[in-house]
Amino acid sequence: LNVTGNRLTVLPSGLGLLASSLTDLQYDDFELTQLPSEVLEEGSAAVLAYLVQCHLTLDSRCLDLSSAGLQTVPRHIGEMLHLHELRLSHNHITALPEWIGALKALSILR
């Protein structure tokens, strides 16, 4: 799937459902501001794995980004108002953002 040359800033999390059949994803990483740069730098397999995790939260209400190599908490997580559990262990995060307190359904932060 080639989405280069567009002005996409977001890839839908449902795209992660194609991870098992999609062999290549080409994108302009400078346009995709919603995805963490650490994930974008790892390539299309990492992007698809990240999107799978984001999509799974719709049912599980748990987002597991453990060991994702993150240095900051991705801003788009602040829009996941349904999130009950957020797993960020084994990353390089040194501080939590102020907006994390606005996630009223969040009861477990690891």
mmCIF file of C-alpha atoms in Angstrom:
data_model
loop_
_atom_site.group_PDB
_atom_site.id
_atom_site.type_symbol
_atom_site.label_atom_id
_atom_site.label_comp_id
_atom_site.label_asym_id
_atom_site.label_seq_id
_atom_site.Cartn_x
_atom_site.Cartn_y
_atom_site.Cartn_z
ATOM 1 C CA LEU A 1 0.000 0.000 0.000
ATOM 2 C CA ASN A 2 1.520 3.281 -1.077
ATOM 3 C CA VAL A 3 0.097 6.425 0.517
ATOM 4 C CA THR A 4 3.072 8.687 -0.245
ATOM 5 C CA GLY A 5 2.461 12.046 -1.854
ATOM 6 C CA ASN A 6 -0.728 12.651 0.113
ATOM 7 C CA ARG A 7 -1.251 15.020 2.995
ATOM 8 C CA LEU A 8 -2.154 12.296 5.461
ATOM 9 C CA THR A 9 -1.337 13.189 9.047
ATOM 10 C CA VAL A 10 -3.121 10.152 10.477
ATOM 11 C CA LEU A 11 -3.376 6.509 9.503
ATOM 12 C CA PRO A 12 -6.569 4.805 10.713
ATOM 13 C CA SER A 13 -5.972 2.188 13.386
ATOM 14 C CA GLY A 14 -8.096 -0.228 11.352
ATOM 15 C CA LEU A 15 -5.254 -0.359 8.843
ATOM 16 C CA GLY A 16 -3.478 -2.517 11.397
ATOM 17 C CA LEU A 17 -6.022 -5.250 10.715
ATOM 18 C CA LEU A 18 -4.330 -5.730 7.354
ATOM 19 C CA ALA A 19 -0.970 -6.432 9.009
ATOM 20 C CA SER A 20 -1.108 -10.155 8.248
ATOM 21 C CA SER A 21 -1.756 -9.657 4.525
ATOM 22 C CA LEU A 22 -0.124 -6.290 3.839
ATOM 23 C CA THR A 23 3.466 -6.866 2.773
ATOM 24 C CA ASP A 24 4.556 -3.259 2.381
ATOM 25 C CA LEU A 25 3.324 0.108 3.581
ATOM 26 C CA GLN A 26 4.902 3.204 2.064
ATOM 27 C CA TYR A 27 4.276 6.581 3.662
ATOM 28 C CA ASP A 28 5.709 10.061 4.105
ATOM 29 C CA ASP A 29 6.788 9.979 7.743
ATOM 30 C CA PHE A 30 7.152 13.760 7.926
ATOM 31 C CA GLU A 31 3.411 14.089 7.299
ATOM 32 C CA LEU A 32 2.280 11.509 9.875
ATOM 33 C CA THR A 33 2.360 13.738 12.911
ATOM 34 C CA GLN A 34 0.049 11.577 15.008
ATOM 35 C CA LEU A 35 2.353 8.567 15.098
ATOM 36 C CA PRO A 36 5.413 8.583 17.358
ATOM 37 C CA SER A 37 8.635 9.244 15.452
ATOM 38 C CA GLU A 38 10.231 6.269 17.208
ATOM 39 C CA VAL A 39 7.655 3.988 15.573
ATOM 40 C CA LEU A 40 7.931 5.652 12.161
ATOM 41 C CA GLU A 41 11.712 5.204 12.168
ATOM 42 C CA GLU A 42 11.302 1.447 12.638
ATOM 43 C CA GLY A 43 9.462 1.077 9.322
ATOM 44 C CA SER A 44 6.170 -0.234 8.041
ATOM 45 C CA ALA A 45 6.070 -3.405 10.176
ATOM 46 C CA ALA A 46 6.404 -1.328 13.347
ATOM 47 C CA VAL A 47 3.774 1.154 12.124
ATOM 48 C CA LEU A 48 1.317 -1.658 11.427
ATOM 49 C CA ALA A 49 2.008 -3.276 14.817
ATOM 50 C CA TYR A 50 1.391 0.087 16.494
ATOM 51 C CA LEU A 51 -1.874 0.538 14.606
ATOM 52 C CA VAL A 52 -2.959 -2.964 15.630
ATOM 53 C CA GLN A 53 -2.423 -2.060 19.291
ATOM 54 C CA CYS A 54 -4.407 1.163 18.888
ATOM 55 C CA HIS A 55 -7.251 -0.632 17.110
ATOM 56 C CA LEU A 56 -7.465 -3.344 19.776
ATOM 57 C CA THR A 57 -8.264 -0.689 22.394
ATOM 58 C CA LEU A 58 -11.708 -0.226 20.877
ATOM 59 C CA ASP A 59 -12.760 -3.561 22.395
ATOM 60 C CA SER A 60 -10.269 -4.160 25.184
ATOM 61 C CA ARG A 61 -10.022 -0.554 26.463
ATOM 62 C CA CYS A 62 -6.350 -1.387 27.120
ATOM 63 C CA LEU A 63 -3.453 0.062 25.135
ATOM 64 C CA ASP A 64 -0.199 -1.834 25.525
ATOM 65 C CA LEU A 65 2.764 0.169 24.284
ATOM 66 C CA SER A 66 5.282 -1.602 26.496
ATOM 67 C CA SER A 67 8.779 -1.817 25.020
ATOM 68 C CA ALA A 68 7.828 0.386 22.052
ATOM 69 C CA GLY A 69 10.963 2.533 22.348
ATOM 70 C CA LEU A 70 8.907 5.638 23.136
ATOM 71 C CA GLN A 71 10.496 8.759 24.583
ATOM 72 C CA THR A 72 7.200 10.563 25.123
ATOM 73 C CA VAL A 73 3.568 9.541 25.488
ATOM 74 C CA PRO A 74 1.949 9.931 22.044
ATOM 75 C CA ARG A 75 -0.458 12.890 22.028
ATOM 76 C CA HIS A 76 -3.252 11.020 20.252
ATOM 77 C CA ILE A 77 -3.687 8.848 23.345
ATOM 78 C CA GLY A 78 -5.275 11.903 24.957
ATOM 79 C CA GLU A 79 -8.192 11.411 22.557
ATOM 80 C CA MET A 80 -8.810 7.828 23.713
ATOM 81 C CA LEU A 81 -11.387 8.734 26.316
ATOM 82 C CA HIS A 82 -12.566 5.104 26.561
ATOM 83 C CA LEU A 83 -9.117 3.917 27.695
ATOM 84 C CA HIS A 84 -9.225 1.977 30.958
ATOM 85 C CA GLU A 85 -5.627 0.700 31.050
ATOM 86 C CA LEU A 86 -2.432 2.146 29.579
ATOM 87 C CA ARG A 87 0.796 0.151 29.602
ATOM 88 C CA LEU A 88 3.952 2.164 28.982
ATOM 89 C CA SER A 89 6.574 0.105 30.814
ATOM 90 C CA HIS A 90 10.058 -0.489 29.400
ATOM 91 C CA ASN A 91 10.193 2.720 27.357
ATOM 92 C CA HIS A 92 12.362 5.842 27.679
ATOM 93 C CA ILE A 93 9.584 8.113 28.979
ATOM 94 C CA THR A 94 10.809 10.519 31.665
ATOM 95 C CA ALA A 95 7.602 12.437 32.363
ATOM 96 C CA LEU A 96 3.867 12.035 31.912
ATOM 97 C CA PRO A 97 1.994 14.805 30.082
ATOM 98 C CA GLU A 98 -0.519 17.007 31.886
ATOM 99 C CA TRP A 99 -3.365 15.852 29.637
ATOM 100 C CA ILE A 100 -3.151 12.300 30.967
ATOM 101 C CA GLY A 101 -5.316 13.448 33.874
ATOM 102 C CA ALA A 102 -8.147 14.154 31.426
ATOM 103 C CA LEU A 103 -8.482 10.428 30.690
ATOM 104 C CA LYS A 104 -11.312 9.958 33.193
ATOM 105 C CA ALA A 105 -11.841 6.250 32.409
ATOM 106 C CA LEU A 106 -8.155 5.457 32.933
ATOM 107 C CA SER A 107 -7.778 3.460 36.130
ATOM 108 C CA ILE A 108 -4.596 1.454 35.450
ATOM 109 C CA LEU A 109 -1.313 3.026 34.354
ATOM 110 C CA ARG A 110 1.707 0.743 34.139
#
